Amino acid sequence: MRAATVSIVHTDALTAGREVAEELTFELGGPPETVLLFVSSQHDPVQVLAGLRGRLPAGVVVAGCSSFAEINTDEGLTSSVTAMGLRGIECAAFKVDSLLPDSRRAGHALAEKVRGFGPSLLVTFPDGIHGSPAAYVRGLQDVLGATFPIVGGVSAEHLAFERTSQICNREVLTGGAVALAIRGTRAIATAAKSGFRPLGAVRTVTRVEGKNLILELDGKPALRIYKDFLGHAFRDQQMIGIEFPLLVILDFEGSYMDSDERVNVVRVVRKLDEEKGGLLLSSEIAVGMKIRLTCSTRDDLLLAAAQAAEEVHRKMPSPSLALVFGCAGRKLILGTRYQEEIRRAFSALAPGVPKVGFYTYGELCPVRDITLCHDETFTVVLLGA
Amino acid sequence: MHCDRCILEDESRAELPLDAFLSDFLACDACTEAAAGPLALRLALDRLRQSAHSLRRTRSLLRQREKDLEAALEATAQYEARIENMERVYKQSTRELEPHVAVVEKQAETIRALSAPILEVGEGVVAMPIIGALDGERAALVTEALLARIHAQPARWVILDLTGLDEVDDTTAVAFLRVCAALRLLGARVVLCGLRSRVAQELVRLGADLSALQMLPTLRAALARCR
């Protein structure tokens, strides 16, 4: 297997797509057979794809999505088209056009298509604005099995939370999901770390509207509790929910806990609902779940990224390639230090390993063999030869 | 393959900006004419191709650095807001956890008091049961409590009930004997009772001088002696 990653920053989307195709061909000594494509949301993905496909043979498999920022072998980029080209690995791209009205069913449908291909790994990029990536993943697991390896990232954009794109071969979707199925026995190693620390008391969710709007915690208005902590005058409401996400102790379907402790996932507060006095989360929440407020320093985040890379490196010291998915929220908190996060993580991995990834609206990574949808993590996936 | 008009032979392209020319040139990656040409030409074209790729990437990197600079300026404003938020959060978190800390501190105080209880068991007679292990910290606590009590309210007899004492080491044995000496200086006579065989063996092994102390097997015997 051969892999190479290139990034192009260009004002013109069509040119950027074309140049990416040419650079990949140059790096690989021939056109790639498969392309993992991450397009800054500042570019029109249709134009990028047209430019790319115009310079590649017809049968090339393309899977990818729009991103908040992109990651290549060396660093993070903010307005690029970044792609990893692959040769000598059997891949196929699948899609589901919409995650609505039932994201779990959509996952189910996509998995049914994938199953015939006989994959050993699924790298998927669902939309997270209109659908529920967590439910989508459970739909995939319904068909492929709870412990089937699924990794990836939730498509992102520039925090407008309006529209993300998924790219599947010759199509650009919005509100759907794309999955790159990889065939053949291949070792994978994964790790996801956040670096957020719990703050204050454990609270119980006592009232929820819909699937993800928390109205009450311990019988009190959720927004008031949150504001009591953070103050009542925010300069930037969106930023506050990213900087101070909730830690949710998972306790839904499946055994996501071991004998020592339950699995905790970080959930971004996507919106403060002033009218209803609630907190809108990025994923489902249910009455009875326990949550805590969290916060983090930049050093905590940097350390967590390095730890994720160290952990995954211990599991697989000589991988063929690395996929990296960092939460958009982390990049916001880290500001310009986000490059440091990538540098520290990459320095823990074997040198010379081709890497690609992006800053997401959610990371898909197994925890104790079962893939979950996380927020605010730095996730590293290594693929063996 | 020979294109209708080779870009290297097309004179009108001489006026093209370098970027545009190189971009067109990089698209010529399947030129059979060049591949069949003389070695020097092939090598020159190959080097030109490499240079064009390198230039393209450098230009791309330059654009990225310009973006990075813009982002750095934006980030400065965000940092200040974040510091404000962090200060508020830690203040509130501390406030929320303060009652728990107070409870823990109160419990620790109670445990400390219970670890050195002084009981008035008769006229001029006080007793202190010592239960559990007597480490350096606890030996100091026992000493402090007893000396304070005898100083404030003199007693003729001090009974140290060692029935519940698990073990004693070199340091605590020395500390313990110093307590007894200090009590005697304050005019109290010290009676040890309930000594377990293991503790007795340890005191003997350490060569402790117990001649000035009265030793009795049980608390009842000690109380009878002090009446």
Coordinates of C-alpha atoms in Angstrom, one line a residue:
Chain A
M1 CA 0.0 0.0 0.0
R2 CA 1.2 3.5 -0.8
A3 CA -0.2 6.7 0.7
A4 CA 0.7 10.4 0.3
T5 CA -1.0 13.5 1.5
V6 CA -1.0 17.0 -0.1
S7 CA -2.6 20.3 0.8
I8 CA -3.3 23.2 -1.5
V9 CA -4.4 26.7 -0.3
H10 CA -5.8 28.6 -3.2
T11 CA -8.5 31.2 -3.6
D12 CA -10.0 29.3 -6.5
A13 CA -11.7 26.1 -5.6
L14 CA -11.5 24.5 -9.0
T15 CA -7.8 25.2 -9.2
A16 CA -7.2 23.9 -5.7
G17 CA -9.0 20.6 -6.6
R18 CA -7.0 20.3 -9.8
E19 CA -3.7 21.1 -8.1
V20 CA -4.4 18.5 -5.4
A21 CA -5.0 15.8 -8.0
E22 CA -1.7 16.7 -9.8
E23 CA 0.3 16.8 -6.6
L24 CA -1.1 13.5 -5.5
T25 CA -0.2 11.9 -8.8
F26 CA 3.3 13.4 -8.6
E27 CA 3.8 12.1 -5.0
L28 CA 2.5 8.6 -5.7
G29 CA 4.2 8.3 -9.1
G30 CA 0.8 7.7 -10.7
P31 CA -2.8 8.6 -10.1
P32 CA -4.3 7.5 -6.7
E33 CA -6.9 4.7 -6.7
T34 CA -8.6 6.2 -3.6
V35 CA -8.7 9.8 -2.3
L36 CA -9.7 10.9 1.2
L37 CA -10.7 14.5 0.6
F38 CA -11.1 17.3 3.2
V39 CA -12.3 20.6 1.9
S40 CA -12.3 23.8 3.9
S41 CA -15.8 25.1 4.2
Q42 CA -14.5 28.3 2.6
H43 CA -14.4 26.5 -0.7
D44 CA -17.3 25.2 -2.8
P45 CA -16.8 21.4 -2.6
V46 CA -18.6 21.0 -6.0
Q47 CA -15.9 23.0 -7.7
V48 CA -13.1 21.3 -5.8
L49 CA -14.4 17.9 -6.7
A50 CA -14.8 19.0 -10.4
G51 CA -11.1 20.2 -10.4
L52 CA -9.9 17.0 -8.7
R53 CA -11.9 14.6 -10.9
G54 CA -10.9 16.5 -14.0
R55 CA -7.3 15.4 -13.5
L56 CA -7.9 11.9 -12.2
P57 CA -9.0 8.7 -14.0
A58 CA -12.7 7.9 -14.0
G59 CA -12.7 5.0 -11.5
V60 CA -10.9 6.7 -8.6
V61 CA -12.8 6.3 -5.3
V62 CA -13.3 9.6 -3.5
A63 CA -14.7 10.0 0.0
G64 CA -14.5 13.1 2.2
C65 CA -16.3 16.1 3.6
S66 CA -16.2 19.8 4.4
S67 CA -14.1 20.8 7.4
F68 CA -13.3 23.5 9.9
A69 CA -9.6 23.0 9.4
E70 CA -7.5 20.4 7.7
I71 CA -4.6 18.2 8.9
N72 CA -1.8 16.9 6.7
T73 CA 1.4 15.0 7.4
D74 CA 3.1 18.1 8.8
E75 CA 0.6 20.5 10.2
G76 CA -2.9 22.0 10.4
L77 CA -4.3 24.3 7.7
T78 CA -7.3 26.6 7.8
S79 CA -8.4 27.2 4.2
S80 CA -7.0 24.3 2.3
V81 CA -8.0 21.4 0.2
T82 CA -6.2 18.5 1.8
A83 CA -6.2 14.9 0.4
M84 CA -4.6 11.6 1.0
G85 CA -4.1 9.5 -2.1
L86 CA -4.0 5.7 -1.7
R87 CA -2.8 3.0 -3.9
G88 CA -2.8 -0.8 -3.3
I89 CA -5.7 -0.9 -0.9
E90 CA -9.2 -2.1 -1.7
C91 CA -11.7 0.6 -1.0
A92 CA -15.3 1.6 -2.0
A93 CA -17.3 4.7 -1.1
F94 CA -20.9 4.5 0.0
K95 CA -23.4 7.1 0.9
V96 CA -26.8 7.8 2.3
D97 CA -28.4 11.0 1.0
S98 CA -30.0 12.2 4.3
L99 CA -29.8 11.4 7.9
L100 CA -33.3 12.6 8.4
P101 CA -35.9 11.8 9.6
D102 CA -34.3 8.9 11.4
S103 CA -30.5 8.9 11.6
R104 CA -30.4 5.4 13.0
R105 CA -32.4 4.1 10.1
A106 CA -30.1 6.0 7.7
G107 CA -27.1 4.3 9.4
H108 CA -28.8 1.0 9.0
A109 CA -29.5 1.6 5.3
L110 CA -25.9 2.6 4.6
A111 CA -24.5 -0.5 6.5
E112 CA -26.7 -2.7 4.4
K113 CA -25.0 -1.4 1.3
V114 CA -21.6 -1.7 2.8
R115 CA -22.1 -5.2 4.1
G116 CA -22.0 -6.7 0.6
F117 CA -18.5 -5.3 0.0
G118 CA -17.2 -7.2 3.0
P119 CA -15.2 -4.4 4.7
S120 CA -12.9 -4.7 7.6
L121 CA -13.0 -1.0 8.5
L122 CA -15.4 1.9 7.9
V123 CA -14.2 5.5 7.8
T124 CA -17.3 7.6 7.8
F125 CA -18.2 11.3 7.6
P126 CA -21.8 12.0 8.6
D127 CA -23.5 15.4 8.8
G128 CA -24.1 16.5 12.4
I129 CA -26.3 19.6 11.9
H130 CA -29.5 18.0 10.6
G131 CA -29.0 14.5 11.8
S132 CA -27.6 12.7 14.8
P133 CA -24.2 11.1 14.2
A134 CA -24.5 9.1 17.4
A135 CA -27.8 7.5 16.2
Y136 CA -26.3 7.0 12.7
V137 CA -23.4 5.1 14.3
R138 CA -25.8 2.9 16.2
G139 CA -27.6 2.2 13.0
L140 CA -24.3 1.1 11.4
Q141 CA -23.7 -1.1 14.4
D142 CA -27.1 -2.6 14.2
V143 CA -26.1 -4.2 10.9
L144 CA -22.3 -4.6 11.1
G145 CA -22.1 -5.5 14.8
A146 CA -21.5 -3.5 17.9
T147 CA -17.7 -4.0 17.8
F148 CA -17.2 -3.5 14.1
P149 CA -14.4 -0.9 13.7
I150 CA -15.9 2.4 12.7
V151 CA -13.9 5.6 12.7
G152 CA -14.2 9.1 11.3
G153 CA -15.4 12.5 11.9
V154 CA -18.6 14.5 11.7
S155 CA -18.5 16.9 8.7
A156 CA -17.8 20.5 9.8
E157 CA -17.8 24.1 8.6
H158 CA -17.0 27.5 10.0
L159 CA -19.2 27.2 13.1
A160 CA -22.2 28.6 11.4
F161 CA -23.9 25.2 12.0
E162 CA -25.9 25.6 8.8
R163 CA -24.6 23.3 6.2
T164 CA -21.9 20.7 5.9
S165 CA -21.0 18.7 2.8
Q166 CA -20.2 15.0 2.3
I167 CA -18.3 13.9 -0.8
C168 CA -18.9 10.5 -2.3
N169 CA -17.2 9.7 -5.6
R170 CA -18.8 12.2 -8.0
E171 CA -21.4 13.6 -5.7
V172 CA -21.5 16.3 -3.0
L173 CA -24.3 15.8 -0.4
T174 CA -25.6 18.0 2.3
G175 CA -27.2 16.4 5.4
G176 CA -26.2 12.9 4.5
A177 CA -23.3 10.6 5.3
V178 CA -20.5 9.0 3.3
A179 CA -18.4 6.0 4.3
L180 CA -15.2 4.7 2.9
A181 CA -15.2 0.9 3.3
I182 CA -11.8 -0.7 3.4
R183 CA -11.5 -4.4 2.6
G184 CA -8.8 -6.9 3.7
T185 CA -7.4 -7.8 7.0
R186 CA -5.8 -4.8 8.4
A187 CA -4.7 -4.0 12.0
I188 CA -6.1 -0.7 13.4
A189 CA -5.2 1.1 16.6
T190 CA -7.3 4.0 17.9
A191 CA -7.2 6.4 20.8
A192 CA -9.3 9.5 21.7
K193 CA -8.6 11.9 24.5
S194 CA -10.2 15.2 25.5
G195 CA -8.3 16.8 28.4
F196 CA -11.4 18.3 29.9
R197 CA -11.7 18.2 33.7
P198 CA -15.0 17.9 35.6
L199 CA -16.1 20.9 37.6
G200 CA -18.4 21.2 40.5
A201 CA -21.1 18.7 41.6
V202 CA -22.5 15.7 39.6
R203 CA -26.0 16.6 38.5
T204 CA -28.9 14.5 37.2
V205 CA -30.8 15.4 34.1
T206 CA -34.4 15.7 35.2
R207 CA -36.2 17.1 32.2
V208 CA -35.4 16.9 28.5
E209 CA -37.2 18.2 25.4
G210 CA -36.8 16.4 22.2
K211 CA -33.6 14.4 22.1
N212 CA -31.0 16.9 23.1
L213 CA -32.4 19.9 24.9
I214 CA -31.8 19.7 28.6
L215 CA -34.4 21.8 30.4
E216 CA -33.7 20.8 34.0
L217 CA -30.8 19.5 36.1
D218 CA -31.7 18.3 39.6
G219 CA -35.1 19.9 39.2
K220 CA -33.7 23.3 38.5
P221 CA -33.5 25.2 35.2
A222 CA -30.5 23.9 33.4
L223 CA -29.6 27.2 31.8
R224 CA -29.7 29.0 35.1
I225 CA -27.2 26.5 36.6
Y226 CA -24.9 26.9 33.7
K227 CA -25.1 30.6 33.9
D228 CA -24.5 30.6 37.6
F229 CA -21.3 29.0 36.8
L230 CA -20.2 31.0 33.9
G231 CA -21.8 34.4 34.5
H232 CA -24.9 35.8 32.8
A233 CA -23.2 38.1 30.2
F234 CA -21.4 36.2 27.5
R235 CA -19.5 37.9 24.8
D236 CA -19.9 34.9 22.6
Q237 CA -22.7 32.4 23.4
Q238 CA -21.5 29.9 20.9
M239 CA -17.9 29.9 22.2
I240 CA -19.0 29.4 25.8
G241 CA -20.7 26.1 25.1
I242 CA -17.6 24.9 23.3
E243 CA -15.2 26.1 26.0
F244 CA -17.3 24.7 28.8
P245 CA -18.9 21.5 27.6
L246 CA -20.7 18.9 29.6
L247 CA -19.4 15.5 30.7
V248 CA -22.1 13.0 30.2
I249 CA -21.9 9.6 31.9
L250 CA -23.2 7.3 29.2
D251 CA -25.8 4.7 30.2
F252 CA -27.8 3.9 27.1
E253 CA -28.2 0.8 25.1
G254 CA -25.3 -1.5 25.2
S255 CA -22.7 -2.0 27.9
Y256 CA -20.6 1.1 27.6
M257 CA -19.1 0.6 31.0
D258 CA -16.6 -1.6 32.7
S259 CA -16.3 -2.8 36.2
D260 CA -14.3 0.2 37.3
E261 CA -16.1 3.2 35.8
R262 CA -18.6 4.2 33.3
V263 CA -17.6 5.7 30.0
N264 CA -17.8 9.4 30.0
V265 CA -18.2 11.5 26.8
V266 CA -17.8 15.2 26.4
R267 CA -20.8 17.0 24.8
V268 CA -20.6 20.5 23.5
V269 CA -23.4 22.8 24.5
R270 CA -24.4 23.9 21.0
K271 CA -26.9 26.5 22.0
L272 CA -28.1 28.3 25.1
D273 CA -31.9 28.3 24.7
E274 CA -32.9 31.5 26.5
E275 CA -36.6 31.1 25.7
K276 CA -36.9 27.7 27.2
G277 CA -34.1 28.0 29.7
G278 CA -32.3 25.0 28.4
L279 CA -29.0 23.7 27.0
L280 CA -29.0 22.3 23.5
L281 CA -26.4 19.5 23.3
S282 CA -24.7 18.2 20.2
S283 CA -26.1 14.7 20.8
E284 CA -28.9 12.8 22.6
I285 CA -29.4 13.1 26.3
A286 CA -32.0 11.3 28.5
V287 CA -33.7 11.9 31.8
G288 CA -31.7 10.2 34.6
M289 CA -28.3 10.6 33.0
K290 CA -25.6 12.2 35.1
I291 CA -23.6 15.1 33.9
R292 CA -20.9 17.5 35.1
L293 CA -19.7 20.8 33.9
T294 CA -16.2 20.7 32.6
C295 CA -13.4 23.1 31.6
S296 CA -9.9 22.8 30.4
T297 CA -6.7 24.7 30.1
R298 CA -4.8 24.8 26.8
D299 CA -2.0 22.8 28.4
D300 CA -4.6 20.1 29.4
L301 CA -5.7 19.9 25.8
L302 CA -2.2 19.7 24.4
L303 CA -1.3 17.0 26.9
A304 CA -4.4 14.9 26.0
A305 CA -3.5 15.1 22.3
A306 CA 0.0 13.9 23.0
Q307 CA -1.3 11.1 25.3
A308 CA -3.7 9.9 22.5
A309 CA -0.8 9.7 20.1
E310 CA 1.4 8.0 22.6
E311 CA -1.3 5.5 23.4
V312 CA -1.9 4.6 19.8
H313 CA 1.8 4.5 19.0
R314 CA 2.3 1.9 21.8
K315 CA -0.4 -0.2 20.2
M316 CA 1.1 0.1 16.7
P317 CA 4.6 1.4 16.4
S318 CA 4.9 1.0 12.6
P319 CA 1.7 1.9 10.9
S320 CA 1.1 2.5 7.2
L321 CA -0.9 5.7 7.7
A322 CA -2.6 7.8 10.3
L323 CA -6.0 9.4 10.3
V324 CA -6.5 12.3 12.7
F325 CA -9.7 13.9 13.8
G326 CA -9.7 16.8 16.1
C327 CA -12.7 18.6 17.4
A328 CA -13.3 22.1 16.0
G329 CA -13.9 23.2 19.6
R330 CA -10.4 22.3 20.6
K331 CA -9.0 24.4 17.8
L332 CA -11.1 27.4 18.9
I333 CA -9.9 27.0 22.5
L334 CA -6.3 26.5 21.5
G335 CA -6.4 29.4 19.1
T336 CA -3.0 29.7 17.3
R337 CA -1.7 27.0 19.6
Y338 CA -3.7 24.3 17.7
Q339 CA -0.5 23.8 15.6
E340 CA 1.2 22.8 18.8
E341 CA -1.4 20.2 19.5
I342 CA -0.7 18.6 16.1
R343 CA 3.0 18.9 16.5
R344 CA 3.0 17.3 19.9
A345 CA 0.8 14.5 18.8
F346 CA 2.7 13.8 15.6
S347 CA 6.1 13.8 17.5
A348 CA 4.8 10.8 19.4
L349 CA 4.1 8.8 16.2
A350 CA 6.6 7.1 14.0
P351 CA 8.3 9.6 11.7
G352 CA 7.4 9.6 8.0
V353 CA 3.9 8.1 8.5
P354 CA 1.5 9.8 6.0
K355 CA -1.3 11.5 7.9
V356 CA -4.5 13.1 7.0
G357 CA -7.5 14.4 8.9
F358 CA -9.6 17.4 9.8
Y359 CA -11.2 19.4 12.6
T360 CA -14.7 18.1 13.0
Y361 CA -18.1 18.5 14.6
G362 CA -17.6 15.2 16.4
E363 CA -15.2 12.3 16.4
L364 CA -16.1 8.6 15.9
C365 CA -13.8 6.3 17.7
P366 CA -14.1 3.0 19.6
V367 CA -14.0 3.0 23.3
R368 CA -13.4 -0.5 24.6
D369 CA -14.1 -1.8 21.1
I370 CA -17.5 0.0 20.7
T371 CA -17.5 3.1 18.5
L372 CA -19.0 6.2 20.1
C373 CA -19.5 9.7 18.9
H374 CA -17.4 12.1 20.9
D375 CA -17.0 15.8 21.1
E376 CA -13.9 17.8 21.9
T377 CA -11.5 14.9 21.6
F378 CA -8.2 14.5 19.7
T379 CA -8.6 11.1 17.9
V380 CA -5.8 9.2 16.2
V381 CA -6.4 6.1 14.1
L382 CA -3.5 4.1 12.8
L383 CA -3.8 1.7 10.0
G384 CA -1.4 -1.2 9.7
A385 CA 0.0 -2.7 6.6
Chain B
M1 CA 1.1 12.2 -27.7
H2 CA 1.6 15.5 -29.5
C3 CA -0.9 18.2 -28.5
D4 CA -2.4 20.4 -31.2
R5 CA -0.3 23.1 -29.9
C6 CA 2.5 22.2 -27.5
I7 CA 2.8 24.8 -24.8
L8 CA 6.6 24.9 -25.1
E9 CA 6.3 25.8 -28.8
D10 CA 3.4 28.2 -28.5
E11 CA 4.9 31.7 -28.7
S12 CA 1.8 33.4 -27.4
R13 CA 2.4 31.7 -24.1
A14 CA 5.6 33.5 -23.7
E15 CA 3.5 36.4 -22.3
L16 CA 1.7 34.2 -19.8
P17 CA 2.5 34.8 -16.1
L18 CA 4.9 32.2 -14.8
D19 CA 2.2 30.6 -12.5
A20 CA -0.2 30.1 -15.4
F21 CA 2.5 28.7 -17.6
L22 CA 3.7 26.3 -15.0
S23 CA 0.2 25.2 -14.2
D24 CA -0.4 24.3 -17.9
F25 CA 3.0 22.7 -18.0
L26 CA 2.2 20.4 -15.1
A27 CA -0.8 19.2 -16.9
C28 CA 1.6 17.8 -19.6
D29 CA 2.4 14.7 -17.7
A30 CA 1.7 12.3 -20.5
C31 CA 3.8 13.9 -23.3
T32 CA 5.2 11.1 -25.5
E33 CA 7.2 13.6 -27.6
A34 CA 9.1 14.7 -24.5
A35 CA 9.5 11.1 -23.4
A36 CA 11.2 10.2 -26.7
G37 CA 13.4 13.3 -26.8
P38 CA 17.1 13.6 -26.0
L39 CA 18.3 12.8 -22.5
A40 CA 19.2 16.4 -21.8
L41 CA 15.7 17.6 -22.7
R42 CA 14.1 14.9 -20.6
L43 CA 16.2 15.8 -17.6
A44 CA 15.6 19.5 -18.0
L45 CA 11.8 19.0 -18.3
D46 CA 11.9 16.7 -15.3
R47 CA 13.7 19.3 -13.2
L48 CA 11.3 22.0 -14.5
R49 CA 8.4 19.8 -13.4
Q50 CA 9.9 19.3 -9.9
S51 CA 10.5 23.0 -9.6
A52 CA 7.0 23.8 -10.7
H53 CA 5.6 21.4 -8.0
S54 CA 7.9 22.9 -5.4
L55 CA 6.9 26.5 -6.4
R56 CA 3.2 25.6 -6.3
R57 CA 3.6 24.2 -2.7
T58 CA 5.6 27.1 -1.6
R59 CA 3.0 29.5 -2.9
S60 CA 0.3 27.4 -1.2
L61 CA 2.2 27.6 2.1
L62 CA 2.6 31.3 1.8
R63 CA -1.1 31.7 1.5
Q64 CA -1.6 29.5 4.5
R65 CA 0.8 31.6 6.5
E66 CA -1.1 34.8 5.6
K67 CA -4.2 33.0 6.9
D68 CA -2.4 32.0 10.1
L69 CA -1.4 35.6 10.7
E70 CA -5.0 36.8 10.4
A71 CA -6.1 34.0 12.8
A72 CA -3.4 35.0 15.3
L73 CA -4.8 38.5 15.5
E74 CA -8.3 37.3 16.0
A75 CA -7.2 34.9 18.7
T76 CA -5.8 37.6 20.9
A77 CA -9.2 39.1 21.5
Q78 CA -10.6 35.7 22.3
Y79 CA -7.9 34.9 24.8
E80 CA -8.9 37.8 27.0
A81 CA -12.6 36.8 27.1
R82 CA -11.5 33.2 27.9
I83 CA -9.4 34.3 30.9
E84 CA -12.4 36.2 32.3
N85 CA -14.6 33.1 31.9
M86 CA -12.1 30.8 33.5
E87 CA -11.8 33.0 36.5
R88 CA -15.5 33.1 37.0
V89 CA -15.8 29.3 36.6
Y90 CA -13.2 28.5 39.1
K91 CA -14.7 30.9 41.6
Q92 CA -18.1 29.3 41.2
S93 CA -16.8 25.8 41.4
T94 CA -14.9 26.6 44.6
R95 CA -18.0 28.1 46.0
E96 CA -20.0 25.0 45.2
L97 CA -17.4 22.7 46.7
E98 CA -16.7 24.8 49.8
P99 CA -19.6 23.2 51.9
H100 CA -18.1 19.7 51.1
V101 CA -14.6 20.9 52.2
A102 CA -16.0 22.3 55.4
V103 CA -17.7 18.9 56.2
V104 CA -14.5 17.0 55.5
E105 CA -12.5 19.4 57.7
K106 CA -15.1 19.1 60.5
Q107 CA -14.9 15.3 60.3
A108 CA -11.1 15.4 60.4
E109 CA -11.4 17.5 63.6
T110 CA -13.8 15.0 65.1
I111 CA -11.5 12.2 64.3
R112 CA -8.5 14.0 65.8
A113 CA -10.5 14.7 69.0
L114 CA -11.6 11.0 69.2
S115 CA -8.1 9.8 68.7
A116 CA -6.9 11.4 72.0
P117 CA -9.9 11.3 74.5
I118 CA -9.2 12.2 78.1
L119 CA -11.6 10.8 80.6
E120 CA -11.9 11.9 84.2
V121 CA -12.5 8.6 86.0
G122 CA -12.1 9.7 89.6
E123 CA -11.0 12.4 91.9
G124 CA -7.6 13.5 90.5
V125 CA -7.5 10.5 88.2
V126 CA -7.7 10.8 84.4
A127 CA -7.5 8.0 81.8
M128 CA -6.7 7.9 78.1
P129 CA -7.5 4.8 76.0
I130 CA -5.2 4.5 73.0
I131 CA -6.8 2.5 70.2
G132 CA -5.2 1.5 66.9
A133 CA -1.7 2.4 65.8
L134 CA 0.4 5.0 67.5
D135 CA 2.3 6.7 64.8
G136 CA 4.5 9.7 65.1
E137 CA 1.7 12.2 64.4
R138 CA -0.7 10.6 66.9
A139 CA 2.0 10.3 69.6
A140 CA 2.5 14.0 69.3
L141 CA -1.3 14.6 69.5
V142 CA -1.5 12.4 72.6
T143 CA 1.4 14.2 74.2
E144 CA 0.0 17.6 73.5
A145 CA -3.5 16.7 74.8
L146 CA -2.3 15.1 78.0
L147 CA 0.2 17.8 78.9
A148 CA -2.4 20.5 78.2
R149 CA -4.9 18.7 80.3
I150 CA -2.6 18.1 83.3
H151 CA -1.2 21.6 83.1
A152 CA -4.7 23.2 83.1
Q153 CA -6.2 20.8 85.7
P154 CA -3.6 18.9 87.7
A155 CA -4.2 15.2 88.3
R156 CA -2.5 12.8 90.6
W157 CA -2.8 9.8 88.4
V158 CA -2.8 9.3 84.6
I159 CA -3.9 5.9 83.4
L160 CA -2.8 5.0 79.8
D161 CA -5.0 2.1 78.7
L162 CA -3.1 0.3 76.0
T163 CA -5.6 -2.5 75.5
G164 CA -6.5 -1.3 72.0
L165 CA -2.9 -0.4 71.0
D166 CA -2.0 -2.5 67.9
E167 CA 1.7 -1.8 67.5
V168 CA 4.5 0.5 68.4
D169 CA 7.8 1.3 66.7
D170 CA 11.1 2.8 67.7
T171 CA 10.1 6.4 67.2
T172 CA 6.7 6.2 68.9
A173 CA 8.1 4.2 71.8
V174 CA 10.6 6.9 72.5
A175 CA 7.9 9.6 72.2
F176 CA 5.6 7.6 74.4
L177 CA 8.3 7.3 77.2
R178 CA 8.9 11.0 76.9
V179 CA 5.2 11.7 77.5
C180 CA 5.4 9.6 80.7
A181 CA 8.5 11.5 81.8
A182 CA 6.8 14.9 81.1
L183 CA 3.7 13.9 83.0
R184 CA 5.8 12.9 86.0
L185 CA 7.5 16.3 85.9
L186 CA 4.0 17.9 86.1
G187 CA 3.4 15.9 89.3
A188 CA 1.3 13.0 87.9
R189 CA 2.0 9.4 88.3
V190 CA 1.6 7.2 85.2
V191 CA 0.0 3.8 85.2
L192 CA 0.1 1.7 82.1
C193 CA -2.5 -1.0 81.7
G194 CA -3.8 -3.5 79.2
L195 CA -0.4 -4.0 77.5
R196 CA -0.6 -6.6 74.8
S197 CA 2.2 -9.1 74.6
R198 CA 3.3 -7.9 71.2
V199 CA 3.6 -4.3 72.3
A200 CA 5.4 -5.5 75.6
Q201 CA 7.9 -7.5 73.5
E202 CA 8.5 -4.5 71.3
L203 CA 9.1 -2.2 74.3
V204 CA 11.6 -4.8 75.8
R205 CA 13.3 -5.2 72.4
L206 CA 13.8 -1.5 72.2
G207 CA 15.3 -1.5 75.7
A208 CA 12.8 1.0 77.1
D209 CA 13.3 1.9 80.7
L210 CA 9.9 1.2 82.3
S211 CA 11.1 1.2 85.9
A212 CA 9.5 4.5 86.7
L213 CA 6.1 3.4 85.4
Q214 CA 3.5 1.3 87.2
M215 CA 2.3 -1.6 85.0
L216 CA -1.1 -3.3 85.7
P217 CA -2.8 -6.0 83.6
T218 CA -6.3 -4.4 83.3
L219 CA -8.1 -1.0 83.4
R220 CA -10.1 -2.3 86.4
A221 CA -6.8 -3.0 88.3
A222 CA -5.5 0.4 87.4
L223 CA -8.6 2.1 88.6
A224 CA -8.4 0.2 91.9
R225 CA -4.7 1.2 92.3
C226 CA -5.5 4.9 91.8
R227 CA -8.3 5.2 94.4

